[in-house]
XYZ file of N, CA and C in Angstrom:
525
model
N 18.366 -2.705 -15.560
C 17.655 -1.100 -15.818
C 18.356 0.053 -15.862
N 18.177 0.751 -16.543
C 19.282 2.185 -16.810
C 17.684 3.322 -16.842
N 18.175 4.653 -16.038
C 17.605 5.695 -16.085
C 17.588 6.197 -17.566
N 16.234 6.383 -18.372
C 16.110 6.975 -19.377
C 15.768 8.543 -19.399
N 14.937 9.074 -18.661
C 14.522 10.129 -18.439
C 13.845 10.408 -17.273
N 14.006 11.737 -16.449
C 13.609 12.246 -15.133
C 12.759 13.502 -15.511
N 11.611 13.022 -14.866
C 10.781 14.050 -14.851
C 10.111 14.644 -13.763
N 10.438 15.771 -13.387
C 9.789 16.592 -11.890
C 8.932 17.896 -12.395
N 7.814 17.408 -11.446
C 6.874 18.757 -11.650
C 6.837 19.207 -10.400
N 6.376 20.676 -10.367
C 6.077 21.418 -8.672
C 4.720 21.202 -8.327
N 4.168 22.093 -7.450
C 2.883 21.566 -6.983
C 1.849 21.932 -7.606
N 2.058 22.977 -8.797
C 1.210 23.355 -9.685
C 0.924 22.347 -11.020
N 2.093 21.313 -11.063
C 2.086 20.549 -12.015
C 2.868 21.064 -13.118
N 3.398 21.847 -13.025
C 4.440 22.258 -14.028
C 5.768 21.826 -14.290
N 6.152 21.194 -15.248
C 7.476 20.465 -15.377
C 8.506 21.499 -14.814
N 9.205 21.203 -13.912
C 10.541 22.323 -13.487
C 11.738 21.262 -14.031
N 11.679 19.986 -14.282
C 12.877 19.670 -14.962
C 12.709 18.249 -15.648
N 13.083 18.013 -16.552
C 12.609 16.976 -17.503
C 14.098 16.750 -18.405
N 14.544 15.842 -18.215
C 16.000 15.656 -18.979
C 15.801 13.984 -19.452
N 16.566 13.954 -20.760
C 16.843 12.522 -20.982
C 18.144 12.396 -20.748
N 18.461 11.218 -20.433
C 19.824 10.661 -19.825
C 20.583 9.781 -20.700
N 21.826 9.978 -20.728
C 22.787 9.133 -21.484
C 23.221 7.961 -20.772
N 23.015 7.089 -21.575
C 23.093 5.616 -20.614
C 24.410 5.394 -20.610
N 24.885 4.824 -19.413
C 26.056 4.584 -18.809
C 26.957 3.140 -19.315
N 25.780 2.391 -19.629
C 26.148 1.079 -20.300
C 25.604 0.771 -21.652
N 26.157 -0.241 -22.132
C 25.350 -0.292 -23.823
C 24.119 -0.623 -23.441
N 22.900 -0.412 -24.513
C 21.957 -0.344 -24.300
C 21.414 -1.462 -25.214
N 20.643 -2.678 -25.200
C 20.537 -3.543 -25.845
C 18.839 -3.262 -26.336
N 18.162 -2.961 -25.530
C 16.646 -2.659 -25.894
C 16.331 -1.544 -25.148
N 15.654 -0.209 -25.939
C 15.272 0.970 -25.682
C 13.819 0.964 -25.161
N 13.327 -0.113 -25.319
C 11.742 -0.120 -25.072
C 11.099 1.141 -25.595
N 11.182 1.540 -26.881
C 10.863 2.889 -27.321
C 9.502 2.360 -27.476
N 8.702 1.194 -27.590
C 7.057 1.690 -27.200
C 6.433 1.764 -26.209
N 7.505 1.587 -25.104
C 7.086 2.396 -23.656
C 7.397 3.639 -23.588
N 9.163 3.843 -23.408
C 9.602 5.045 -23.303
C 9.542 6.263 -24.448
N 9.236 5.900 -25.853
C 9.209 7.141 -26.480
C 10.643 7.460 -27.425
N 11.487 6.641 -26.561
C 12.983 6.998 -26.779
C 13.587 6.280 -27.678
N 14.740 6.569 -28.439
C 15.961 5.319 -29.113
C 16.658 6.226 -29.100
N 17.708 5.500 -29.647
C 19.238 5.508 -29.506
C 19.687 7.114 -29.943
N 18.790 7.308 -31.485
C 19.121 8.882 -31.742
C 18.588 9.903 -30.677
N 17.476 9.948 -30.447
C 17.020 10.886 -29.437
C 17.670 11.056 -28.098
N 18.131 10.059 -27.621
C 19.026 9.945 -26.271
C 20.419 10.690 -26.993
N 21.082 10.186 -27.781
C 22.077 10.581 -28.287
C 22.377 12.291 -28.586
N 21.065 12.586 -29.190
C 21.113 14.154 -29.536
C 20.675 14.984 -28.392
N 19.533 14.404 -27.299
C 19.024 15.056 -26.096
C 19.630 14.786 -25.078
N 20.526 13.536 -24.773
C 20.707 13.327 -23.483
C 21.874 14.219 -22.581
N 21.744 13.922 -21.601
C 22.723 14.548 -20.730
C 23.570 13.649 -19.780
N 24.663 13.737 -19.198
C 25.118 12.703 -18.362
C 24.422 12.419 -17.557
N 24.749 10.942 -16.749
C 23.905 10.761 -15.434
C 24.334 11.246 -14.256
N 25.510 11.539 -14.131
C 26.200 12.434 -13.474
C 25.509 13.746 -12.711
N 25.467 14.430 -13.839
C 24.631 15.708 -13.963
C 23.451 15.804 -13.491
N 22.482 14.746 -13.981
C 20.967 14.451 -13.701
C 21.330 14.035 -12.311
N 22.261 13.239 -11.770
C 22.074 12.766 -10.480
C 22.141 14.266 -9.416
N 23.280 14.650 -9.579
C 23.571 15.918 -9.018
C 22.135 17.063 -8.820
N 21.814 17.378 -10.215
C 20.909 18.141 -10.230
C 19.534 17.803 -9.799
N 18.886 16.426 -9.565
C 17.553 16.120 -9.158
C 17.793 16.178 -7.578
N 19.344 15.675 -6.981
C 19.252 15.587 -5.530
C 19.327 16.807 -5.308
N 19.784 18.266 -5.984
C 19.769 19.367 -5.297
C 18.212 19.631 -5.516
N 17.478 19.564 -6.363
C 16.164 19.855 -6.818
C 15.162 19.377 -5.370
N 15.573 18.044 -5.388
C 14.381 17.278 -4.097
C 15.031 17.587 -2.815
N 15.842 18.210 -2.372
C 16.972 18.094 -0.973
C 15.562 19.190 -0.006
N 15.236 18.117 1.070
C 14.171 18.779 1.713
C 12.873 18.627 1.460
N 12.430 18.348 0.486
C 11.169 18.426 -0.193
C 10.387 16.995 -0.136
N 9.015 17.231 0.187
C 8.377 16.184 -0.163
C 8.127 15.854 -1.642
N 8.371 14.338 -1.643
C 8.345 13.893 -3.117
C 7.457 13.069 -3.265
N 6.410 12.942 -4.151
C 5.097 12.623 -4.463
C 5.391 11.731 -6.029
N 5.207 10.252 -5.765
C 5.208 9.696 -7.095
C 4.557 8.367 -7.235
N 4.872 7.521 -8.002
C 4.154 6.246 -8.339
C 5.227 5.277 -8.103
N 5.231 4.383 -7.323
C 6.529 3.452 -6.908
C 8.052 3.661 -7.362
N 8.074 4.758 -6.407
C 9.389 5.840 -6.834
C 10.896 4.874 -6.482
N 10.405 3.891 -5.302
C 11.617 3.446 -4.595
C 12.659 2.955 -6.266
N 11.902 2.759 -7.243
C 12.618 2.219 -8.457
C 13.365 3.437 -8.811
N 12.972 4.468 -8.989
C 13.308 6.187 -9.377
C 14.888 6.052 -8.383
N 14.538 6.139 -7.088
C 15.604 6.197 -6.292
C 17.073 5.767 -6.355
N 16.436 4.051 -6.767
C 17.244 3.136 -6.904
C 18.359 3.139 -8.178
N 17.687 3.633 -9.320
C 18.459 4.172 -10.575
C 19.022 5.353 -10.520
N 18.837 6.237 -9.857
C 19.643 7.679 -9.499
C 20.522 7.273 -8.368
N 20.694 6.178 -7.639
C 21.513 5.934 -6.879
C 21.570 6.588 -5.511
N 20.244 7.058 -4.903
C 20.523 7.612 -3.717
C 19.196 7.654 -3.232
N 19.112 7.809 -1.923
C 17.701 7.541 -1.240
C 17.199 9.090 -0.948
N 16.117 8.822 -0.414
C 15.323 10.161 0.180
C 14.639 9.853 1.318
N 15.063 10.743 2.379
C 14.260 10.337 3.886
C 12.885 10.036 3.736
N 12.146 8.901 4.266
C 11.280 8.160 3.941
C 10.154 9.198 4.653
N 10.402 10.146 5.469
C 9.229 10.769 6.268
C 8.914 12.213 4.940
N 9.600 12.082 3.714
C 9.105 12.982 2.585
C 9.301 12.418 1.510
N 8.079 10.822 1.496
C 8.154 10.451 0.288
C 6.396 10.053 0.560
N 5.827 10.706 -0.549
C 4.410 9.846 -0.321
C 4.497 9.166 -1.907
N 4.070 8.090 -1.575
C 4.163 7.107 -3.018
C 2.971 6.302 -3.338
N 2.316 6.730 -4.439
C 0.844 6.579 -4.490
C 0.692 5.042 -5.100
N 1.693 4.179 -4.890
C 1.745 2.704 -5.031
C 1.421 2.139 -3.342
N 1.729 3.014 -2.707
C 2.271 2.122 -1.178
C 1.352 2.595 0.118
N -0.105 3.657 -0.584
C -0.995 4.232 0.288
C -1.891 3.020 0.416
N -2.104 2.556 1.524
C -3.240 1.906 2.083
C -4.676 1.927 1.269
N -5.044 3.316 1.004
C -6.302 3.159 0.688
C -6.485 2.918 -0.803
N -5.249 3.400 -1.530
C -5.200 3.086 -2.819
C -4.558 1.437 -3.306
N -4.073 0.940 -2.175
C -3.726 -0.756 -2.510
C -5.138 -1.367 -2.214
N -5.922 -0.826 -1.521
C -7.386 -1.495 -1.478
C -7.781 -1.935 -2.697
N -8.083 -0.927 -3.746
C -8.186 -0.957 -4.976
C -8.233 -2.166 -6.000
N -6.637 -2.636 -5.343
C -6.038 -3.829 -6.012
C -6.131 -4.937 -4.887
N -7.032 -4.941 -4.140
C -7.206 -6.563 -3.079
C -5.765 -6.344 -2.307
N -5.365 -5.355 -2.016
C -4.070 -5.132 -1.138
C -2.680 -4.853 -1.745
N -2.850 -5.149 -3.238
C -1.580 -5.169 -3.969
C -1.599 -3.947 -4.725
N -0.200 -3.793 -4.743
C 0.115 -2.509 -5.620
C -0.587 -2.160 -6.698
N -1.315 -0.918 -6.561
C -2.222 -0.995 -7.737
C -1.173 0.079 -8.692
N -1.287 -0.434 -10.260
C -0.894 0.476 -11.136
C -1.260 1.876 -11.320
N -0.594 2.496 -11.668
C -0.734 4.314 -11.741
C -1.873 4.370 -12.805
N -2.256 3.688 -13.823
C -3.110 3.488 -14.913
C -4.714 3.071 -14.060
N -4.704 2.373 -13.446
C -5.802 2.098 -12.559
C -6.257 3.323 -11.806
N -5.314 3.818 -10.940
C -5.522 4.769 -9.970
C -6.080 6.025 -10.723
N -5.311 6.467 -11.966
C -6.283 7.327 -12.299
C -7.378 7.162 -12.968
N -7.766 5.934 -13.499
C -8.919 5.743 -13.946
C -10.031 5.850 -12.922
N -9.907 5.205 -11.884
C -10.668 4.734 -10.917
C -10.844 5.999 -10.033
N -9.797 6.645 -9.364
C -9.980 7.854 -8.677
C -10.090 9.326 -8.826
N -9.328 9.677 -10.836
C -9.332 10.847 -11.180
C -10.040 10.675 -12.383
N -10.735 9.801 -12.861
C -11.803 9.521 -13.975
C -10.722 9.862 -15.152
N -9.450 9.518 -15.448
C -8.684 9.793 -15.978
C -8.088 8.499 -16.644
N -7.777 8.731 -18.350
C -7.271 7.669 -18.937
C -5.638 7.952 -19.295
N -4.856 7.208 -18.700
C -3.421 7.207 -19.273
C -2.842 6.204 -19.767
N -1.757 6.216 -20.940
C -0.970 5.367 -21.402
C -1.853 4.549 -22.398
N -3.020 5.026 -23.015
C -3.694 4.189 -24.010
C -3.039 4.202 -25.304
N -2.465 2.958 -25.369
C -2.117 2.892 -26.548
C -0.821 3.747 -27.326
N -0.403 4.415 -26.165
C 0.792 5.513 -26.406
C 1.843 5.034 -25.353
N 3.149 5.941 -25.580
C 4.314 5.948 -24.783
C 3.653 6.319 -23.302
N 4.686 5.986 -22.516
C 4.700 6.661 -21.205
C 5.006 7.895 -20.854
N 4.196 8.842 -20.833
C 4.771 10.095 -20.427
C 5.551 10.502 -19.178
N 6.670 10.644 -18.799
C 6.892 10.845 -17.463
C 6.357 12.089 -16.668
N 6.079 13.100 -17.632
C 5.703 14.360 -17.024
C 4.224 14.233 -16.641
N 3.613 13.335 -17.255
C 1.986 12.802 -17.144
C 1.956 12.244 -15.877
N 2.725 11.132 -15.845
C 2.814 10.316 -14.690
C 3.028 11.187 -13.491
N 4.052 11.943 -13.399
C 4.204 12.946 -12.701
C 3.208 13.579 -11.890
N 2.421 14.121 -12.820
C 1.290 14.954 -12.826
C 0.352 14.269 -12.278
N -0.411 13.328 -12.868
C -1.480 12.363 -12.166
C -1.019 11.965 -10.746
N 0.388 11.690 -10.520
C 0.679 11.322 -8.803
C 0.272 12.293 -8.148
N 0.715 13.397 -8.400
C 0.370 14.831 -7.998
C -0.534 14.904 -7.475
N -1.767 14.828 -8.604
C -3.521 15.027 -8.671
C -3.666 13.998 -7.585
N -3.287 12.847 -7.733
C -3.662 11.904 -6.786
C -3.744 11.723 -5.320
N -2.541 12.340 -5.180
C -1.904 12.885 -3.337
C -2.983 14.299 -3.052
N -2.852 15.192 -4.357
C -3.479 16.204 -3.678
C -5.121 16.074 -3.483
N -5.666 15.071 -4.055
C -7.449 14.871 -4.018
C -7.454 14.332 -2.527
N -6.544 13.601 -2.067
C -6.436 12.401 -0.559
C -5.352 13.028 0.146
N -4.939 14.438 0.060
C -3.961 14.563 0.832
C -4.058 14.856 2.379
N -5.383 15.491 2.647
C -5.877 15.781 4.041
C -5.898 14.271 4.851
N -6.362 13.057 3.964
C -6.675 12.119 4.670
C -5.297 11.292 4.765
N -4.158 11.397 3.715
C -3.128 10.859 3.969
C -2.383 11.509 4.912
N -1.936 12.786 5.053
C -1.294 13.511 6.275
C -1.693 12.887 7.364
N -3.112 13.035 7.561
C -3.918 12.601 9.036
C -3.495 11.082 9.109
N -3.331 10.268 8.477
C -2.933 8.912 8.639
C -1.340 8.757 9.145
N -0.504 9.763 8.153
C 0.855 9.672 8.435
C 1.090 10.247 10.200
N 0.313 11.146 10.213
C 0.455 11.939 11.949
C 0.101 10.676 12.638
N -1.075 9.927 12.615
C -1.467 9.003 13.496
C -0.567 7.626 13.634
N 0.091 7.669 12.531
C 1.173 6.592 12.682
C 2.134 6.852 13.613
N 2.564 8.263 13.125
C 3.897 8.523 14.056
C 3.494 8.575 15.574
N 2.158 9.126 15.915
C 1.737 8.960 17.002
C 1.756 7.709 17.615
N 1.559 6.553 16.979
C 1.346 5.325 17.695
C 2.731 4.606 17.693
N 4.004 5.190 17.039
C 5.255 4.614 17.432
C 5.639 5.688 18.297
N 4.838 6.504 18.747
C 5.628 7.273 20.054
C 5.041 7.003 21.412
N 4.080 6.301 21.293
C 3.350 6.109 22.303
C 4.151 5.326 23.867
N 4.203 6.009 24.844
C 5.064 5.489 25.728
C 6.605 6.179 25.843
N 6.650 6.729 24.875
C 7.968 7.365 24.476
C 8.115 8.980 24.933
N 9.069 9.509 25.171
C 9.217 10.676 25.260
C 9.745 11.259 23.851
N 9.091 12.709 23.568
C 9.680 12.990 22.001
C 11.129 13.368 22.341
N 11.837 12.569 21.222
C 13.211 13.366 21.069
C 13.506 14.768 20.366
N 14.246 15.180 20.791
C 14.486 16.949 20.188
C 14.761 16.589 18.839
N 13.758 17.815 18.135
C 13.645 17.688 16.681
C 12.841 16.661 15.921
N 11.695 15.821 16.687
C 11.308 14.889 16.142
C 9.736 15.376 16.324
N 9.293 16.885 16.683
C 8.274 16.901 16.700
C 7.531 16.770 15.420
N 5.931 16.565 15.578
C 5.106 16.610 14.168
C 5.226 17.966 13.381
N 4.989 18.255 12.504
C 5.501 19.386 11.582
C 3.680 19.724 11.224
N 3.206 20.735 11.769
C 2.299 21.484 10.965
C 1.986 22.013 9.632
N 3.349 21.971 9.048
C 3.299 22.669 7.858
C 3.053 21.711 6.579
N 2.417 22.272 5.605
C 1.695 22.178 4.400
C 2.964 21.306 3.585
N 2.747 19.983 3.470
C 3.988 19.329 2.683
C 3.924 19.877 1.086
N 2.829 20.273 0.836
C 2.986 20.999 -0.642
C 3.466 22.454 -0.910
N 4.273 22.827 0.059
C 4.629 24.402 0.096
C 5.459 24.740 -0.916
N 5.877 26.056 -1.561
C 6.367 26.053 -2.698
C 8.003 25.848 -2.116
């Protein structure tokens, strides 16, 4: 698995970063039917992995990141992000309930919760995927954030709060 494209949208769904990435190793299958990318497109528009890695790290530093099954994205980028700043639509329990406790596909979540069809016989658009993940989060934000606070309270029951670990009342979708 290699990184082919990175897309980031802001709180309004506007693409603030959308780059094609030059491969670091030889590519045997571009999966063009899924990615929409091929050797020529990548060669003409791609930028170095190191540059993408540096730019993305700077963009997401100290921000809440919303995405679908985003652990893979962090793996291929070669870095991690603080767990408390991640909202993953593939791991949110009420969404998993739609797939009998398993990881639901983004396509399924969009259809069932947003009444929106994505990936219909077309290539996956990473900007569209980012926007859909954001829409899912925004639609369920109040309950989602409440469940996070409840989980934190349960973890701290019987323990004194340590300095710097107070719950934030700040909106995670701040600019």
